[in-house]
XYZ file of C-alpha atoms in Angstrom:
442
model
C -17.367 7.820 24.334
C -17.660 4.326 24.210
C -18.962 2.967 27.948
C -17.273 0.570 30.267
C -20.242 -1.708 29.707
C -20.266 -2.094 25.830
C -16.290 -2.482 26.175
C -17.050 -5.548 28.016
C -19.737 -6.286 25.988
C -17.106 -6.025 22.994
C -14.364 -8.131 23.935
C -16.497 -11.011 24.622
C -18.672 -10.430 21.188
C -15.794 -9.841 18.986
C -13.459 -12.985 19.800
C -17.366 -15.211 19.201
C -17.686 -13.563 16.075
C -14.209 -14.360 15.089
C -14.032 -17.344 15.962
C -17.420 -18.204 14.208
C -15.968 -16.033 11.105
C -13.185 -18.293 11.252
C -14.866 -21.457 11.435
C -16.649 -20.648 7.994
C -12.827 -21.673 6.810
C -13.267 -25.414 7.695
C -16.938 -25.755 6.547
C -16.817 -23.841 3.134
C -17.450 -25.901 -0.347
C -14.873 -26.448 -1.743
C -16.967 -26.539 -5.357
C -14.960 -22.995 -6.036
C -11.837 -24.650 -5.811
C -10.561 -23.769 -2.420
C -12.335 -22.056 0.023
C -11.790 -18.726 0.203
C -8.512 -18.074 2.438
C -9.609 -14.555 3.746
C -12.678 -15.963 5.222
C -13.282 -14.390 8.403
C -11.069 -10.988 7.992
C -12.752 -8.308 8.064
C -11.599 -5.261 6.109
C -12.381 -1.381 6.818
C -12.291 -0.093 3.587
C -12.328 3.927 4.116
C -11.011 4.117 -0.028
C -12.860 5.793 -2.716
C -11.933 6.098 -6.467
C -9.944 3.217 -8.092
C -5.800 2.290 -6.134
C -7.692 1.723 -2.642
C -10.774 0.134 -4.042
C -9.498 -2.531 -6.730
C -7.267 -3.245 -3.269
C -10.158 -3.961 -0.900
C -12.187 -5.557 -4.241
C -9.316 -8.348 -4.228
C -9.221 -8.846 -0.973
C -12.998 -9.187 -0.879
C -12.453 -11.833 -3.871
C -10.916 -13.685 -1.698
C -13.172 -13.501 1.036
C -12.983 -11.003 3.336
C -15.899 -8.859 4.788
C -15.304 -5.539 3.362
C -17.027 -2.811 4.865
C -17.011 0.172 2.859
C -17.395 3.485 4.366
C -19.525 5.673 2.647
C -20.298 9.851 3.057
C -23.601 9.918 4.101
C -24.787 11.601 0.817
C -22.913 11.221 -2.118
C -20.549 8.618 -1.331
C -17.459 6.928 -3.173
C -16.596 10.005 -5.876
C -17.231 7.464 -8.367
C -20.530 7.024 -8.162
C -21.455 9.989 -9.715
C -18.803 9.215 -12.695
C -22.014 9.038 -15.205
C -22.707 8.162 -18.107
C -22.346 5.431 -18.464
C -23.852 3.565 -15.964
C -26.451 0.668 -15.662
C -30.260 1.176 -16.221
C -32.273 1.280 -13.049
C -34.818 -1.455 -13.052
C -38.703 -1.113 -12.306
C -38.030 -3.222 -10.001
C -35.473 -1.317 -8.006
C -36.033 -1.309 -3.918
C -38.122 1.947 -3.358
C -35.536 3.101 -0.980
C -33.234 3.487 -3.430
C -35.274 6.136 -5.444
C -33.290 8.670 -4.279
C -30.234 7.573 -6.075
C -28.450 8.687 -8.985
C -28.313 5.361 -11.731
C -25.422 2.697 -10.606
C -22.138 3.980 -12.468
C -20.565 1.715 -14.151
C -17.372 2.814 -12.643
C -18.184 2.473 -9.536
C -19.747 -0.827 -10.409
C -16.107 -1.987 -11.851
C -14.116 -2.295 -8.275
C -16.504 -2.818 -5.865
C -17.928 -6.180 -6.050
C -18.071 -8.422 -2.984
C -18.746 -5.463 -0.395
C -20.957 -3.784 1.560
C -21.503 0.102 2.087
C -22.389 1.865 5.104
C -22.206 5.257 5.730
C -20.781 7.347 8.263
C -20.389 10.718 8.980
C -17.361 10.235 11.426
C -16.411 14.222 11.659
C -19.360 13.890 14.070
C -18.515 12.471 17.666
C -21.349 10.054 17.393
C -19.707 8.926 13.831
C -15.939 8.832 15.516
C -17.792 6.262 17.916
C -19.187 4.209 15.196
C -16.092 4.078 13.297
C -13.846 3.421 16.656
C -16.412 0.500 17.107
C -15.696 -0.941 13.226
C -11.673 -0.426 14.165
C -12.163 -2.965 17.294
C -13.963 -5.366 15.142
C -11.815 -5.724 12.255
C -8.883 -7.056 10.756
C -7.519 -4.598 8.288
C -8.130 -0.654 7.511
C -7.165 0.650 4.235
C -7.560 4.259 3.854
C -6.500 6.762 0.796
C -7.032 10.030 2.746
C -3.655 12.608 2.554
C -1.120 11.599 4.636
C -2.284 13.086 8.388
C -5.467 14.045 7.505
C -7.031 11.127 9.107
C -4.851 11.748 12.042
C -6.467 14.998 12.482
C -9.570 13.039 13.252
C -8.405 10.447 15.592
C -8.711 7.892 13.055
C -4.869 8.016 12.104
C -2.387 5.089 12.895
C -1.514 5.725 16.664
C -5.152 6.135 17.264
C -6.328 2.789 15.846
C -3.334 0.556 17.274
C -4.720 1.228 20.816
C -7.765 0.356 20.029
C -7.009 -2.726 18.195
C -3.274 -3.812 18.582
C -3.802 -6.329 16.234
C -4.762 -4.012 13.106
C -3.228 -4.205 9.920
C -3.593 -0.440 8.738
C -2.665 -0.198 5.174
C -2.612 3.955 3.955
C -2.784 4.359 0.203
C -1.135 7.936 -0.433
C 0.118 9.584 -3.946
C 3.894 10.383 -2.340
C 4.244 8.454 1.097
C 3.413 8.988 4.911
C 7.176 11.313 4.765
C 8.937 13.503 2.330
C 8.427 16.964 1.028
C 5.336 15.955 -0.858
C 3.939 13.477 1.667
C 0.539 16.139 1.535
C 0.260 16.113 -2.313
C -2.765 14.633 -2.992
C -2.457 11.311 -5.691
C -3.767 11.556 -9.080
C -2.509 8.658 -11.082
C -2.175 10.747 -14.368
C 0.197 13.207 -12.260
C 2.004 10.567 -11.166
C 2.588 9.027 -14.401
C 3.870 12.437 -15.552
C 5.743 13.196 -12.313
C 7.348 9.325 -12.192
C 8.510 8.523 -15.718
C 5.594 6.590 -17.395
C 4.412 9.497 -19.903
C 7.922 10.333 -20.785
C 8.468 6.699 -22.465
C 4.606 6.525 -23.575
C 3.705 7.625 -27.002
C 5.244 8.377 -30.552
C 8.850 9.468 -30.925
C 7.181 12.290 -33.026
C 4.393 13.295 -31.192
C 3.542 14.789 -27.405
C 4.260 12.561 -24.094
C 0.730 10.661 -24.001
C -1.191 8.645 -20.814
C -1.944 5.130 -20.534
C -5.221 4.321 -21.753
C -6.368 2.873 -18.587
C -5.308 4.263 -14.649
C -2.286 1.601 -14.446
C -0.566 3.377 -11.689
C -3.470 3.460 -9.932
C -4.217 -0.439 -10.475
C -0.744 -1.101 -10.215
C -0.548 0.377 -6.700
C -3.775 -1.223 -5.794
C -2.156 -4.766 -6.299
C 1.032 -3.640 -4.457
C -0.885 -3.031 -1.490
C -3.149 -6.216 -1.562
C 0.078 -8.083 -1.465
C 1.121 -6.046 1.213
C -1.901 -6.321 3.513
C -1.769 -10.320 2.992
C 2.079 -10.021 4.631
C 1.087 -7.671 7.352
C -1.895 -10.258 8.528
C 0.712 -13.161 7.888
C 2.470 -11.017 10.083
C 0.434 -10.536 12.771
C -0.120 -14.122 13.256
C 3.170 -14.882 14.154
C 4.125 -11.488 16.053
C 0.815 -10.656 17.723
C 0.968 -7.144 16.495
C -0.616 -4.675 14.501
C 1.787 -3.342 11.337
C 1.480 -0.054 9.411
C 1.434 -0.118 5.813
C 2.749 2.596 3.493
C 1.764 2.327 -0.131
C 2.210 5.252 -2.605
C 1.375 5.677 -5.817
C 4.721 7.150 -6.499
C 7.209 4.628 -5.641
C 4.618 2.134 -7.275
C 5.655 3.512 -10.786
C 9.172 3.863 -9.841
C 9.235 0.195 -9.524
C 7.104 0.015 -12.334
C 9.244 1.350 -14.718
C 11.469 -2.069 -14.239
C 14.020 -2.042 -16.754
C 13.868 1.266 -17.874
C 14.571 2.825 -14.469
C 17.440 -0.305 -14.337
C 18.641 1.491 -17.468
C 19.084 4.495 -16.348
C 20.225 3.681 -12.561
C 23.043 0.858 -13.750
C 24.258 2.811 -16.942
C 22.932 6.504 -16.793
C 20.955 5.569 -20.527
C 17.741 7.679 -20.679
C 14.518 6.887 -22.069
C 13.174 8.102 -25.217
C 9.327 7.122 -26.779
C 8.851 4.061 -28.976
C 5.307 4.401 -29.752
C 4.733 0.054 -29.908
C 8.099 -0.371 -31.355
C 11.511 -2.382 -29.162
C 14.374 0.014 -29.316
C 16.526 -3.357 -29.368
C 14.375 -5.593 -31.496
C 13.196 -5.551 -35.071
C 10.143 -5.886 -36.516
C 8.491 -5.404 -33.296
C 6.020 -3.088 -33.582
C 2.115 -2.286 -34.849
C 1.692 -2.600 -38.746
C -1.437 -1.526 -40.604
C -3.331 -3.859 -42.726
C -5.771 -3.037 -45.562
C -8.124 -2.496 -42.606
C -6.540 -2.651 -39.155
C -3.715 -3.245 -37.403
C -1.688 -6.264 -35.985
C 1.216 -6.277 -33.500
C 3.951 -8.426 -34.969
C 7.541 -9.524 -32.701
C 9.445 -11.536 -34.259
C 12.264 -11.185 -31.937
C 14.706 -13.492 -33.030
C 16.218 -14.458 -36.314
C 14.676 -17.607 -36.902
C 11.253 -16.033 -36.123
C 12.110 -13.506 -38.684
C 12.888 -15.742 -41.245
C 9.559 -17.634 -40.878
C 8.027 -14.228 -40.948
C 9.381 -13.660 -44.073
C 9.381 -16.553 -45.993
C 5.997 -18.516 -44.923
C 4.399 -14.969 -43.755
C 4.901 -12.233 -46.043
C 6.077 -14.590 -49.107
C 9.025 -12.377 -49.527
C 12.268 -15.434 -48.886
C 14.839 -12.597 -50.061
C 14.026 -10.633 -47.102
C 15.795 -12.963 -44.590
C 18.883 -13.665 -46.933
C 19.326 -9.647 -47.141
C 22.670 -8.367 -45.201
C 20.670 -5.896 -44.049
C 18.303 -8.110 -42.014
C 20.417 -10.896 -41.732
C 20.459 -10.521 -37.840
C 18.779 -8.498 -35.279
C 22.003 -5.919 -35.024
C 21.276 -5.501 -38.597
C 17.786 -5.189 -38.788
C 18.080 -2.237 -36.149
C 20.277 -0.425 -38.035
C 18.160 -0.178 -41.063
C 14.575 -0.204 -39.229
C 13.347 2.113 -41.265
C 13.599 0.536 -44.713
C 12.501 -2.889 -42.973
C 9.020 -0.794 -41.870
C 8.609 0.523 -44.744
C 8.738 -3.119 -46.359
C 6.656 -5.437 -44.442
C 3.855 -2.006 -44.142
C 3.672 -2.297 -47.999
C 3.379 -5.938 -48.269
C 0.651 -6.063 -44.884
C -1.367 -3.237 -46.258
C -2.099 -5.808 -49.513
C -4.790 -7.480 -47.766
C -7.310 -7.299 -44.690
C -6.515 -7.810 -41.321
C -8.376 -11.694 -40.918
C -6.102 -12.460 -44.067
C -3.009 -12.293 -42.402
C -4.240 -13.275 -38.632
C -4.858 -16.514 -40.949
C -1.059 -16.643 -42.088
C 0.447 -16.288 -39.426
C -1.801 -18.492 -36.730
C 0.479 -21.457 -35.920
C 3.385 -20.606 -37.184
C 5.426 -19.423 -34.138
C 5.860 -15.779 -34.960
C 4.117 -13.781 -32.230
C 1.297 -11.557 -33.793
C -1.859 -10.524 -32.498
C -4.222 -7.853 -33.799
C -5.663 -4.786 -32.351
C -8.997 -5.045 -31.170
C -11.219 -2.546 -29.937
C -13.362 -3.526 -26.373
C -16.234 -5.022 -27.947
C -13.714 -7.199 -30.429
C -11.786 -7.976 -27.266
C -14.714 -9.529 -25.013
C -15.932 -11.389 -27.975
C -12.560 -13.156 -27.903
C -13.019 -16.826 -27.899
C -10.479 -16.996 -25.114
C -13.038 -15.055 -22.870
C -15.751 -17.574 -23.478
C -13.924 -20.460 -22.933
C -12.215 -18.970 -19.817
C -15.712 -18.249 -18.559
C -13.785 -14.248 -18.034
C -16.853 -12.563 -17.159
C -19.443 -13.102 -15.095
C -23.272 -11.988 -15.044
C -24.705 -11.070 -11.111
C -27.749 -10.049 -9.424
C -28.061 -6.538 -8.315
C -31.125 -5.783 -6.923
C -31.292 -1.748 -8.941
C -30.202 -3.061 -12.286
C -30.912 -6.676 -12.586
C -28.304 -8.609 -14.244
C -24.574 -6.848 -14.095
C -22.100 -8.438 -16.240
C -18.520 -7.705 -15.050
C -15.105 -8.797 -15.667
C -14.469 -12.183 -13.388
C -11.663 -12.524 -11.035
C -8.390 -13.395 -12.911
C -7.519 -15.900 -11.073
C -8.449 -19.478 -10.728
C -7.858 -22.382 -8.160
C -7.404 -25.635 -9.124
C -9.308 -24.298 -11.832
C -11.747 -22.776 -10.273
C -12.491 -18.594 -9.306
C -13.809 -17.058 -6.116
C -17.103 -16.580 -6.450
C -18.795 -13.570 -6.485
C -20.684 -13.372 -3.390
C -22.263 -9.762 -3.483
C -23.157 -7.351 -6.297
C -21.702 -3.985 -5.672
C -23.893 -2.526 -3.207
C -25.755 0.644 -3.164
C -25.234 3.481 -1.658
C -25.569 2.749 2.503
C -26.986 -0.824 1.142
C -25.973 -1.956 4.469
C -25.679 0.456 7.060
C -28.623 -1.094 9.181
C -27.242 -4.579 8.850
C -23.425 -3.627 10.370
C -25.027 -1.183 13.060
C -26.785 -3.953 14.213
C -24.089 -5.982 13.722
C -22.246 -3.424 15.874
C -24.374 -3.595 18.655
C -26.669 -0.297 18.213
C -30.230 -1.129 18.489
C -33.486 0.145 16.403
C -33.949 3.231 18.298
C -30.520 4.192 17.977
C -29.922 3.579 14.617
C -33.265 6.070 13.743
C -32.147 8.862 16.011
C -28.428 8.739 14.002
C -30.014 8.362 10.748
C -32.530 11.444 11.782
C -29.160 13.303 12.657
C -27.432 12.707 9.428
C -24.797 10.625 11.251
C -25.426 7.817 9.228
């Protein structure tokens, strides 16, 4: 329990280190473009995988002091998601020779925080955590709906402690329902919620997205969402409870299609990269590689054709004289522009088309991607510090600010990096910090 004495203690400490947090607003640079808008929030972050920690990641972006909450031994599941993962250095703090290398994973959604960990099924952890809950801004948690609850970290728990909490819960299903204790998996939910029904050759097997969008998707939802709830709470005074799901994230996600089928009854079918409405829109092979063409109007299509693929005839055909047109006979169109693309190599034709107005683009592979000279010139990824692995390059934050980014402040930190530092922080001293460490608490 936490004493009368430290309560005190506590009120007084937190609205100084607020207020101080706060004042950072007024005095930051402004060399990054603005200053960073969630300076002095600080954010709970009790997520692990990838929805609940690209969430915390942007809000961290933008400033906020993200405390991630670690188990004591193993941590965020991610981190042992190896290979591949970054090389230790030589150099590497000794304390840290009990780790497993940094995953690269792990290292992907977790810049600009710091880890502690906590083993709060432990009374003495349940204080620690109830002490992080008075001192900060925002909780986002992806445990099952209730289970958190169960250990008097749930919703009605942490309002009393801090009325002005925004508690955002990342679920797969909801907080309510008749799957509200189905655990999230974002390639279940892209089965279970449309997404691999539309994804993949007409031809061939429903397929994934190559990447966790759901997750990411739902990770952006709730950033948005946390940024109302503390707009929010300055003007009401209280704390809000956020519901994000993974579910009802790719329900809205599937935009028109779900429009589709709720406004007419029309169901979806797979396209592989081609338009169901719109012709040529699709992937084409070259001699070797691919481009995505959409030429989605006629006068694109005639350009295509005439200055493009050298073939005038094609746009005076009645069979492609207009989009209606060039639907119905899609399949002979295919087949014509395949056999004139597959003539030469890929660069050949990225040179034909480049300035003309008909959108193209070809298919690169990762390394073909970051070599882009739009990624260079955007200045898209950045190189840190991180005190295991030495320089960390990593994808920058998208945005920019009167044309600046955030900065990175903070590699992603190792595992309990800075447990010591928010004990302290918390009011523990040395001794007790040891005796919880000795216990496994922390």
């Amino acid at each position: 329990m936490i004493s009368s004495k430290y309560r005190a203690l506590s009120a007084v400490t937190r609205l100084d280190s607020r207020l101080i947090r706060r004042s950072l607003i007024s005095t930051q640079s402004t060399d990054q473009g603005i200053p960073p808008p969630l300076t002095g929030i600080r954010v709970l972050d009790l997520t692990r995988v990838l929805a609940g920690p690209s969430c915390t990641m942007l809000l961290a972006d933008m400033g906020a002091d993200v405390i991630k909450v670690e188990e004591v031994t193993r941590g965020d599941d991610t981190r042992s998601w190896l290979p591949p993962s970054a090389a230790v250095s030589s150099n590497s703090p000794k304390e840290t020779s009990h780790l497993p290398p940094e995953s690269a994973y792990f290292l992907a959604v977790n810049r600009n925080k710091r880890s502690i960990t906590v083993n709060f099924k432990d009374p003495a952890g349940l204080e620690v955590m109830q002490r992080l809950v008075r001192t900060s801004d925002v909780l986002v948690e992806n445990f099952i709906a209730g289970k958190l609850a169960g250990m008097g970290l749930g919703w009605e728990h942490c309002k009393v402690l801090n009325p002005r909490l925004v508690y955002a819960s990342i679920t797969g299903y909801g907080q309510t329902g008749p799957f509200r204790e189905a655990a999230g998996y974002d390639v279940i939910i892209e089965a279970e919620a449309g997404l691999m029904h539309i994804t993949g050759e007409p031809d061939r097997p429903p397929s994934k997205v190559g990447v966790a969008v759901t997750d990411l998707m739902t990770g952006l939802y709730a950033h948005g969402a946390i940024l109302a709830g503390l707009h929010s709470v300055q003007h009401t005074g209280k704390g809000v409870w956020i519901d994000c799901n993974l579910f009802e994230t790719q329900l809205a996600g599937l935009a028109n299609i779900a429009s589709n089928y709720l406004i007419a009854g029309k169901e979806a079918s797979r396209h592989g990269t081609a338009h169901p409405s719109i012709v040529p829109y699709q992937v084409f092979p070259c001699k070797n590689g691919f481009l995505m063409i959409g030429a989605g109007n006629d006068k694109q299509f005639r350009l295509l054709a005439e200055r493009i693929l050298e073939k005038p005839e094609l746009a005076d055909d009645a069979r492609f004289a207009n989009n209606a047109a060039r639907v119905a006979n899609r399949e002979a169109l295919v087949d014509i522009i395949t056999q004139v693309l597959q003539r030469h190599e890929r660069d050949y034709w990225i040179g034909r088309f480049t300035g003309l107005g008909v959108p193209f683009g070809p298919i690169n592979n990762i390394q073909q991607t970051f070599a882009h000279p739009q990624v260079g010139a955007r200045k898209a990824t950045v190189e840190v510090d991180h005190p295991r692995v030495g320089k960390v390059r990593m994808v920058a934050p998208p945005v920019t600010y009167n044309g600046k980014r955030m900065p990175v402040r903070r590699p992603p930190p190792w595992l309990s990096q800075h447990t010591k530092e928010v004990m302290l922080e918390l009011g523990y001293s040395q001794n007790e910090i040891a005796e919880l460490r000795a216990r496994k608490i922390i």
